CSV table of C-alpha atoms and ligand atoms in Angstrom, one decimal:
chain,number,residue,atom,x,y,z
C,91,UNK,CA,0.0,0.0,0.0
C,92,UNK,CA,1.2,3.5,-0.6
C,93,UNK,CA,1.1,6.1,2.2
C,94,UNK,CA,0.7,9.8,1.7
C,95,UNK,CA,0.1,11.3,5.1
C,96,UNK,CA,3.2,13.2,6.4
C,97,UNK,CA,4.7,12.2,9.7
C,98,UNK,CA,6.0,15.1,11.8
C,99,UNK,CA,7.3,15.8,15.3
C,100,UNK,CA,7.9,19.0,17.2
C,101,UNK,CA,5.0,20.6,15.4
C,102,UNK,CA,4.0,24.0,16.8
C,103,UNK,CA,0.4,24.7,17.9
C,104,UNK,CA,0.1,27.4,15.2
C,105,UNK,CA,1.3,25.1,12.4
C,106,UNK,CA,-0.9,22.2,13.6
C,107,UNK,CA,-4.0,24.4,13.5
C,108,UNK,CA,-3.3,26.8,10.6
C,109,UNK,CA,-1.4,24.5,8.2
C,110,UNK,CA,-3.2,21.3,8.8
C,111,UNK,CA,-6.5,21.3,10.8
C,112,UNK,CA,-8.3,24.3,9.2
C,113,UNK,CA,-6.7,23.6,5.8
C,114,UNK,CA,-8.2,20.1,5.7
C,115,UNK,CA,-4.8,18.4,5.5
C,116,UNK,CA,-4.2,15.3,7.6
C,117,UNK,CA,-1.0,14.7,9.4
C,118,UNK,CA,0.5,12.1,11.8
C,119,UNK,CA,2.1,13.5,14.9
C,120,UNK,CA,4.8,11.0,16.1
C,121,UNK,CA,5.7,12.6,19.5
C,122,UNK,CA,2.3,13.2,21.1
C,123,UNK,CA,2.4,12.4,24.8
C,124,UNK,CA,6.2,12.2,24.8
C,125,UNK,CA,7.3,11.2,28.3
C,126,UNK,CA,3.8,10.5,29.5
C,127,UNK,CA,2.7,7.1,31.0
C,128,UNK,CA,0.1,6.5,28.2
C,129,UNK,CA,3.0,5.9,25.8
C,130,UNK,CA,4.0,2.8,27.8
C,131,UNK,CA,0.7,1.0,26.9
C,132,UNK,CA,2.0,0.3,23.5
C,133,UNK,CA,1.3,-3.4,23.4
C,134,UNK,CA,-1.9,-5.4,24.0
C,135,UNK,CA,-0.3,-7.0,27.0
C,136,UNK,CA,0.9,-3.8,28.7
C,137,UNK,CA,-2.5,-2.0,28.1
C,138,UNK,CA,-4.4,-5.1,29.4
C,139,UNK,CA,-2.3,-5.1,32.5
C,140,UNK,CA,-3.0,-1.4,33.2
C,141,UNK,CA,-6.6,-1.1,31.9
C,142,UNK,CA,-8.0,-4.6,32.1
C,143,UNK,CA,-10.6,-3.7,34.6
C,144,UNK,CA,-11.6,-0.4,32.9
C,145,UNK,CA,-15.3,-0.3,32.1
C,146,UNK,CA,-16.3,0.0,28.5
C,147,UNK,CA,-19.6,-0.4,26.6
C,148,UNK,CA,-19.7,-3.0,23.8
C,149,UNK,CA,-22.1,-3.2,20.8
C,150,UNK,CA,-22.6,-5.2,17.7
C,151,UNK,CA,-20.8,-2.8,15.4
C,152,UNK,CA,-22.1,0.1,13.3
C,153,UNK,CA,-22.8,-2.1,10.3
C,154,UNK,CA,-25.3,-4.0,12.3
C,155,UNK,CA,-27.1,-0.8,13.2
C,156,UNK,CA,-27.2,0.4,9.6
C,157,UNK,CA,-28.5,-2.9,8.4
C,158,UNK,CA,-31.4,-2.9,10.9
C,159,UNK,CA,-32.1,0.8,10.1
C,160,UNK,CA,-32.4,0.0,6.4
C,161,UNK,CA,-34.7,-2.9,7.2
C,162,UNK,CA,-36.9,-0.5,9.1
C,163,UNK,CA,-36.8,2.0,6.3
C,164,UNK,CA,-38.0,-0.6,3.9
C,165,UNK,CA,-40.8,-1.8,6.2
C,166,UNK,CA,-39.2,-5.0,7.4
C,167,UNK,CA,-38.3,-4.3,11.0
C,168,UNK,CA,-36.8,-7.0,13.2
C,169,UNK,CA,-37.6,-7.2,16.9
C,170,UNK,CA,-35.2,-5.8,19.4
C,171,UNK,CA,-33.4,-2.5,19.9
C,172,UNK,CA,-31.0,-1.0,17.4
C,173,UNK,CA,-28.9,0.6,20.1
C,174,UNK,CA,-28.1,-2.3,22.3
C,175,UNK,CA,-25.0,-1.7,24.3
C,176,UNK,CA,-23.9,-3.9,27.2
C,177,UNK,CA,-21.5,-3.0,30.0
C,178,UNK,CA,-18.2,-4.8,29.9
C,179,UNK,CA,-14.5,-4.3,30.7
C,180,UNK,CA,-11.4,-4.1,28.5
C,181,UNK,CA,-10.3,-7.6,29.7
C,182,UNK,CA,-13.7,-9.2,29.2
C,183,UNK,CA,-13.9,-7.7,25.6
C,184,UNK,CA,-10.4,-9.0,24.8
C,185,UNK,CA,-11.3,-12.5,26.1
C,186,UNK,CA,-14.4,-12.5,24.1
C,187,UNK,CA,-12.7,-11.7,20.8
C,188,UNK,CA,-10.0,-14.2,21.6
C,189,UNK,CA,-12.7,-16.9,21.8
C,190,UNK,CA,-14.4,-15.6,18.7
C,191,UNK,CA,-12.0,-13.9,16.4
C,192,UNK,CA,-14.7,-13.5,13.8
C,193,UNK,CA,-16.7,-11.3,16.1
C,194,UNK,CA,-17.5,-7.8,14.9
C,195,UNK,CA,-18.4,-6.4,18.3
C,196,UNK,CA,-16.6,-3.3,19.2
C,197,UNK,CA,-16.1,-1.1,22.3
C,198,UNK,CA,-16.5,2.4,20.9
C,199,UNK,CA,-17.2,5.9,21.9
C,200,UNK,CA,-16.5,5.2,25.6
C,201,UNK,CA,-16.6,8.6,27.1
C,202,UNK,CA,-13.7,9.9,29.3
C,203,UNK,CA,-15.6,9.9,32.6
C,204,UNK,CA,-16.0,6.1,32.3
C,205,UNK,CA,-12.2,5.7,31.9
C,206,UNK,CA,-10.5,7.6,34.7
C,207,UNK,CA,-7.7,5.0,34.8
C,208,UNK,CA,-6.8,6.0,31.2
C,209,UNK,CA,-7.3,9.8,31.8
C,210,UNK,CA,-4.8,9.7,34.6
C,211,UNK,CA,-2.1,8.6,32.2
C,212,UNK,CA,-2.0,11.7,29.9
C,213,UNK,CA,-2.7,15.4,29.8
C,214,UNK,CA,-5.0,16.8,27.1
C,215,UNK,CA,-2.6,17.9,24.3
C,216,UNK,CA,-2.3,21.6,23.7
C,217,UNK,CA,-3.3,21.0,20.1
C,218,UNK,CA,-6.8,20.2,21.3
C,219,UNK,CA,-7.2,23.3,23.4
C,220,UNK,CA,-8.3,26.8,22.3
C,221,UNK,CA,-5.9,29.7,22.0
C,222,UNK,CA,-6.5,30.5,25.6
C,223,UNK,CA,-5.5,27.0,26.6
C,224,UNK,CA,-9.0,26.0,27.6
C,225,UNK,CA,-10.9,22.7,26.9
C,226,UNK,CA,-13.5,24.5,24.8
C,227,UNK,CA,-15.8,22.1,23.0
C,228,UNK,CA,-13.4,19.2,23.7
C,229,UNK,CA,-14.6,15.6,24.2
C,230,UNK,CA,-12.6,12.3,24.2
C,231,UNK,CA,-13.5,8.7,23.7
C,232,UNK,CA,-11.8,5.3,24.0
C,233,UNK,CA,-12.1,2.8,21.1
C,234,UNK,CA,-11.2,-0.9,21.2
C,235,UNK,CA,-11.7,-3.2,18.3
C,236,UNK,CA,-10.4,-6.6,17.3
C,237,UNK,CA,-8.4,-7.5,14.1
C,238,UNK,CA,-10.7,-7.7,11.1
C,239,UNK,CA,-13.1,-5.0,12.4
C,240,UNK,CA,-13.9,-1.9,10.4
C,241,UNK,CA,-15.2,1.6,10.7
C,242,UNK,CA,-16.7,2.1,7.3
C,243,UNK,CA,-16.5,5.4,5.3
C,244,UNK,CA,-18.4,8.2,7.0
C,245,UNK,CA,-17.9,11.7,8.2
C,246,UNK,CA,-18.4,12.9,11.8
C,247,UNK,CA,-21.4,15.2,11.6
C,248,UNK,CA,-20.6,17.0,14.8
C,249,UNK,CA,-18.0,18.8,12.7
C,250,UNK,CA,-15.1,18.7,15.2
C,251,UNK,CA,-11.5,17.9,14.3
C,252,UNK,CA,-10.3,14.6,15.6
C,253,UNK,CA,-6.9,13.7,16.8
C,254,UNK,CA,-6.7,9.9,17.1
C,255,UNK,CA,-3.9,8.5,19.2
C,256,UNK,CA,-3.2,4.8,18.6
C,257,UNK,CA,-2.4,3.3,22.1
C,258,UNK,CA,-1.6,-0.2,20.7
C,259,UNK,CA,-2.1,-2.2,17.6
C,260,UNK,CA,-2.1,-1.2,13.9
C,261,UNK,CA,-4.9,0.3,11.9
C,262,UNK,CA,-5.2,1.3,8.2
C,263,UNK,CA,-6.8,4.7,7.7
C,264,UNK,CA,-8.2,6.2,4.5
C,265,UNK,CA,-9.3,9.8,4.4
C,266,UNK,CA,-11.2,11.5,1.6
C,267,UNK,CA,-12.0,15.2,1.2
C,268,UNK,CA,-15.7,16.3,1.0
C,269,UNK,CA,-15.1,17.6,-2.5
C,270,UNK,CA,-14.9,14.0,-3.7
C,271,UNK,CA,-18.0,12.9,-1.9
C,272,UNK,CA,-20.1,12.3,-5.1
C,273,UNK,CA,-17.8,9.3,-5.9
C,274,UNK,CA,-18.9,7.5,-2.7
C,275,UNK,CA,-22.7,7.3,-3.1
C,276,UNK,CA,-23.3,9.4,0.0
C,277,UNK,CA,-26.4,9.0,2.2
C,278,UNK,CA,-26.7,11.2,5.3
C,279,UNK,CA,-23.1,11.2,6.8
C,280,UNK,CA,-22.5,7.7,5.5
C,281,UNK,CA,-22.1,6.2,2.0
C,282,UNK,CA,-22.6,3.0,0.1
C,283,UNK,CA,-19.0,2.6,-1.1
C,284,UNK,CA,-16.3,1.0,1.1
C,285,UNK,CA,-13.0,-0.6,0.2
C,286,UNK,CA,-13.5,-3.5,2.6
C,287,UNK,CA,-11.5,-6.6,1.7
C,288,UNK,CA,-10.2,-5.4,-1.7
C,289,UNK,CA,-6.6,-6.1,-2.7
C,290,UNK,CA,-3.9,-3.6,-1.9
C,291,UNK,CA,-3.5,-2.5,-5.5
C,292,UNK,CA,-7.2,-1.9,-6.0
C,293,UNK,CA,-7.5,0.0,-2.7
C,294,UNK,CA,-4.5,2.2,-3.7
C,295,UNK,CA,-6.3,3.0,-7.0
C,296,UNK,CA,-9.5,3.8,-5.0
C,297,UNK,CA,-7.6,6.2,-2.8
C,298,UNK,CA,-6.0,7.9,-5.9
C,299,UNK,CA,-9.4,8.0,-7.7
C,300,UNK,CA,-11.0,9.8,-4.7
C,301,UNK,CA,-8.1,12.2,-4.2
C,302,UNK,CA,-7.7,10.6,-0.7
C,303,UNK,CA,-5.0,9.9,1.8
C,304,UNK,CA,-3.9,6.5,3.2
C,305,UNK,CA,-1.7,5.5,6.1
C,306,UNK,CA,-1.0,2.7,8.5
C,307,UNK,CA,-1.3,4.1,12.0
C,308,UNK,CA,0.8,2.3,14.6
C,309,UNK,CA,1.2,2.5,18.4
C,310,UNK,CA,2.4,5.8,19.6
C,311,UNK,CA,1.2,7.7,16.5
C,312,UNK,CA,-1.6,10.3,16.4
C,313,UNK,CA,-3.6,11.0,13.2
C,314,UNK,CA,-5.2,14.4,12.7
C,315,UNK,CA,-8.5,13.9,10.9
C,316,UNK,CA,-9.6,17.4,9.8
C,317,UNK,CA,-13.2,18.1,10.5
C,318,UNK,CA,-15.7,16.8,7.9
C,319,UNK,CA,-13.3,14.5,6.0
C,320,UNK,CA,-14.6,11.1,5.1
C,321,UNK,CA,-12.7,8.4,7.0
C,322,UNK,CA,-12.4,4.7,7.0
C,323,UNK,CA,-10.5,2.4,9.5
C,324,UNK,CA,-9.5,-1.2,9.1
C,325,UNK,CA,-8.3,-2.9,12.3
C,326,UNK,CA,-5.2,-4.8,10.9
C,327,UNK,CA,-4.5,-5.8,14.5
C,328,UNK,CA,-6.6,-5.7,17.6
C,329,UNK,CA,-6.1,-2.2,18.7
C,330,UNK,CA,-7.0,0.5,21.2
C,331,UNK,CA,-7.2,4.3,20.4
C,332,UNK,CA,-7.9,7.5,22.2
C,333,UNK,CA,-10.0,9.8,20.1
C,334,UNK,CA,-9.9,13.5,21.0
C,335,UNK,CA,-12.5,15.7,19.4
C,336,UNK,CA,-12.0,19.4,19.5
C,337,UNK,CA,-12.4,22.9,18.1
C,338,UNK,CA,-15.4,24.2,16.2
C,339,UNK,CA,-16.0,27.7,15.1
C,340,UNK,CA,-19.4,29.3,15.3
C,341,UNK,CA,-20.4,28.1,11.8
C,342,UNK,CA,-19.5,24.5,12.5
C,343,UNK,CA,-21.5,24.6,15.8
C,344,UNK,CA,-24.6,25.8,13.9
C,345,UNK,CA,-24.2,23.4,11.0
C,346,UNK,CA,-23.3,20.4,13.2
C,347,UNK,CA,-25.8,20.9,16.0
C,348,UNK,CA,-28.9,22.2,14.3
C,349,UNK,CA,-29.0,20.8,10.7
C,350,UNK,CA,-29.5,17.4,9.2
C,351,UNK,CA,-26.6,15.4,7.7
C,352,UNK,CA,-26.0,15.7,4.0
C,353,UNK,CA,-22.9,15.5,1.7
C,354,UNK,CA,-23.8,18.9,0.1
C,355,UNK,CA,-23.9,20.6,3.5
C,356,UNK,CA,-20.7,18.8,4.4
C,357,UNK,CA,-19.0,20.3,1.3
C,358,UNK,CA,-20.4,23.8,2.1
C,359,UNK,CA,-19.3,23.6,5.7
C,360,UNK,CA,-15.8,22.5,4.6
C,361,UNK,CA,-15.5,26.1,3.1
C,362,UNK,CA,-16.0,27.5,6.6
C,363,UNK,CA,-13.3,25.6,8.4
C,364,UNK,CA,-10.8,28.4,8.3
C,365,UNK,CA,-12.6,31.3,10.1
C,366,UNK,CA,-9.9,33.7,8.8
C,367,UNK,CA,-10.8,32.9,5.2
C,368,UNK,CA,-14.5,33.7,5.4
C,369,UNK,CA,-15.4,35.9,2.4
C,370,UNK,CA,-18.5,38.1,2.1
C,371,UNK,CA,-19.9,35.5,-0.3
C,372,UNK,CA,-19.6,32.8,2.4
C,373,UNK,CA,-21.1,35.2,5.0
C,374,UNK,CA,-24.1,35.6,2.6
C,375,UNK,CA,-24.4,31.9,2.2
C,376,UNK,CA,-24.4,31.4,6.0
C,377,UNK,CA,-27.1,34.0,6.3
C,378,UNK,CA,-29.3,32.2,3.8
C,379,UNK,CA,-29.0,29.0,5.8
C,380,UNK,CA,-29.8,30.8,9.1
C,381,UNK,CA,-32.8,32.5,7.6
C,382,UNK,CA,-34.2,29.3,6.2
C,383,UNK,CA,-33.6,27.6,9.5
C,384,UNK,CA,-35.6,30.2,11.5
C,385,UNK,CA,-38.4,30.8,9.0
C,386,UNK,CA,-41.7,29.2,10.1
C,387,UNK,CA,-42.6,25.9,8.4
C,388,UNK,CA,-45.6,23.6,8.4
C,389,UNK,CA,-43.7,20.6,9.9
C,390,UNK,CA,-40.2,19.4,10.8
C,391,UNK,CA,-40.1,17.2,7.7
C,392,UNK,CA,-41.1,20.1,5.5
C,393,UNK,CA,-38.4,22.3,7.2
C,394,UNK,CA,-35.8,19.7,6.4
C,395,UNK,CA,-36.8,19.7,2.7
C,396,UNK,CA,-36.7,23.5,2.6
C,397,UNK,CA,-33.2,23.5,4.1
C,398,UNK,CA,-32.2,20.8,1.6
C,399,UNK,CA,-33.2,23.1,-1.2
C,400,UNK,CA,-30.9,25.8,0.2
C,401,UNK,CA,-28.1,23.3,0.6
C,402,UNK,CA,-28.5,22.2,-3.1
C,403,UNK,CA,-28.5,25.8,-4.3
C,404,UNK,CA,-25.4,26.7,-2.2
C,405,UNK,CA,-23.6,23.6,-3.2
C,406,UNK,CA,-24.0,24.5,-6.9
C,407,UNK,CA,-22.8,28.0,-6.2
C,408,UNK,CA,-19.9,27.4,-3.8
C,409,UNK,CA,-18.7,23.8,-4.2
C,410,UNK,CA,-17.5,22.8,-7.6
C,411,UNK,CA,-16.8,19.1,-7.1
C,412,UNK,CA,-13.3,17.9,-7.9
C,413,UNK,CA,-14.8,15.9,-10.8
C,414,UNK,CA,-18.0,16.9,-12.6
C,415,UNK,CA,-21.0,14.5,-12.6
C,416,UNK,CA,-22.8,12.7,-9.9
C,417,UNK,CA,-21.3,9.2,-10.1
C,418,UNK,CA,-24.7,7.8,-9.0
C,419,UNK,CA,-28.2,7.1,-10.3
C,420,UNK,CA,-30.9,9.7,-9.7
C,421,UNK,CA,-33.0,7.3,-7.7
C,422,UNK,CA,-30.5,7.5,-4.9
C,423,UNK,CA,-32.1,10.8,-4.1
C,424,UNK,CA,-35.2,8.9,-3.0
C,425,UNK,CA,-33.2,6.9,-0.5
C,426,UNK,CA,-31.5,10.1,0.7
C,427,UNK,CA,-34.8,11.8,1.3
C,428,UNK,CA,-36.2,8.8,3.2
C,429,UNK,CA,-33.2,8.6,5.4
C,430,UNK,CA,-33.4,12.4,5.9
C,431,UNK,CA,-36.9,12.0,7.2
C,432,UNK,CA,-35.8,9.3,9.6
C,433,UNK,CA,-33.0,11.4,10.9
C,434,UNK,CA,-35.3,14.4,11.3
C,435,UNK,CA,-37.6,12.3,13.5
C,436,UNK,CA,-34.8,10.5,15.3
C,437,UNK,CA,-32.8,13.6,16.2
C,438,UNK,CA,-36.0,15.6,16.8
C,439,UNK,CA,-34.8,18.3,14.5
C,440,UNK,CA,-36.7,21.4,13.5
C,441,UNK,CA,-39.3,21.1,16.2
C,442,UNK,CA,-40.9,23.6,18.5
C,443,UNK,CA,-41.9,22.1,21.8
C,444,UNK,CA,-45.6,22.1,20.7
C,445,UNK,CA,-44.7,20.2,17.5
C,446,UNK,CA,-42.7,17.8,19.6
C,447,UNK,CA,-45.8,16.9,21.6
C,448,UNK,CA,-47.7,16.3,18.4
C,449,UNK,CA,-45.0,14.0,17.1
C,450,UNK,CA,-44.8,11.6,20.1
C,451,UNK,CA,-45.0,8.0,19.1
C,452,UNK,CA,-43.5,6.3,16.1
C,453,UNK,CA,-40.9,4.6,18.2
C,454,UNK,CA,-39.6,2.5,15.4
C,455,UNK,CA,-38.9,5.5,13.3
C,456,UNK,CA,-37.2,7.2,16.2
C,457,UNK,CA,-35.0,4.2,16.8
C,458,UNK,CA,-34.0,4.0,13.1
C,459,UNK,CA,-33.2,7.7,13.1
C,460,UNK,CA,-31.0,7.3,16.2
C,461,UNK,CA,-29.1,4.5,14.5
C,462,UNK,CA,-28.3,6.9,11.6
C,463,UNK,CA,-26.8,9.5,13.9
C,464,UNK,CA,-23.1,10.4,13.6
C,465,UNK,CA,-20.6,8.8,15.9
C,466,UNK,CA,-20.7,11.8,18.1
C,467,UNK,CA,-20.8,12.5,21.8
C,468,UNK,CA,-24.6,12.3,21.7
C,469,UNK,CA,-24.6,8.5,21.4
C,470,UNK,CA,-21.7,8.2,23.9
C,471,UNK,CA,-23.8,10.1,26.4
C,472,UNK,CA,-26.7,7.7,25.7
C,473,UNK,CA,-24.3,4.8,26.4
C,474,UNK,CA,-23.0,6.4,29.6
C,475,UNK,CA,-26.5,6.9,30.9
C,476,UNK,CA,-27.4,3.3,30.1
C,477,UNK,CA,-24.4,2.1,32.0
C,478,UNK,CA,-25.4,4.0,35.2
F,617,FE2,FE1,-15.8,8.9,12.7
């Protein structure tokens, strides 16, 4: 496989933010946490010895969720909850996947207040703080998955940058800029294309075709995933990672917290990453979105459709794709619209409190919508609450 993500050390805060994060350029930092105890957990054995009793929440894997959500969408729901998580520990998870290496269970999005043993082993990197040195908008999570597991292509719709520190094990990462999203068959913040199981040479061609980046992340390395980039992880070895999510400007907070997920909004928001490069044209575009958001509408679903029309218009105006054409059949818009409606219900978007009362019920729809949420702190909070 070819690799094209630069590895750097001694990177200054200013360079990390201004040359990489807000420019949408990934980078691997090789000296993160230098001299701190977390770096000593660089093998499965050493991490297990230190964190074996640490609590985690385990679930069946995101593909399981999406499969069930699609079955609900097409009117063939299976019994049971989409968001089943069970309490476990690091050691119990590892013993489970040693017994069943084919398992696709994963311990993901474990929030930091569940893992104080890990948090005691490092200080939050300055890269993840704001200019005043504060933890503004910062959240972190533990991820633990076995060899053969995947996180399929998606973008994180909360619109934070991510610094992923590989504690132990190797993971292949592919990152693709939003400008190439049409090549992926995007639906919400996921897509129908994924390079799972394809030979090295073909995967390399896929990365080149999509203008992407590829690397093998190893213990002790930290990958910056700039906000909004499509990303894919393949667990080449059983591995554990610390994911640190940080820094949103006011545009990203509005786009990420209030609006539904869509690849055209993703590409629009990508233009707003660097707050110092906001032009009057972009300010005008943001005002259009805000006005559409606050304008009264007959229902949340209708509001979502009105906003989608604004996204479509702005995308045409602001976001010339890297390659012309759509790379997908027009009927995919029907699927996107249906998923959009599920998400609007599931995330309770675009509702006044009165409307919310009127929309109570429809639990299956809500659960399907929840399953289509981003991997964000929202679902981690749900998991934490379930664990208590
Ligand atoms: Fe992600």
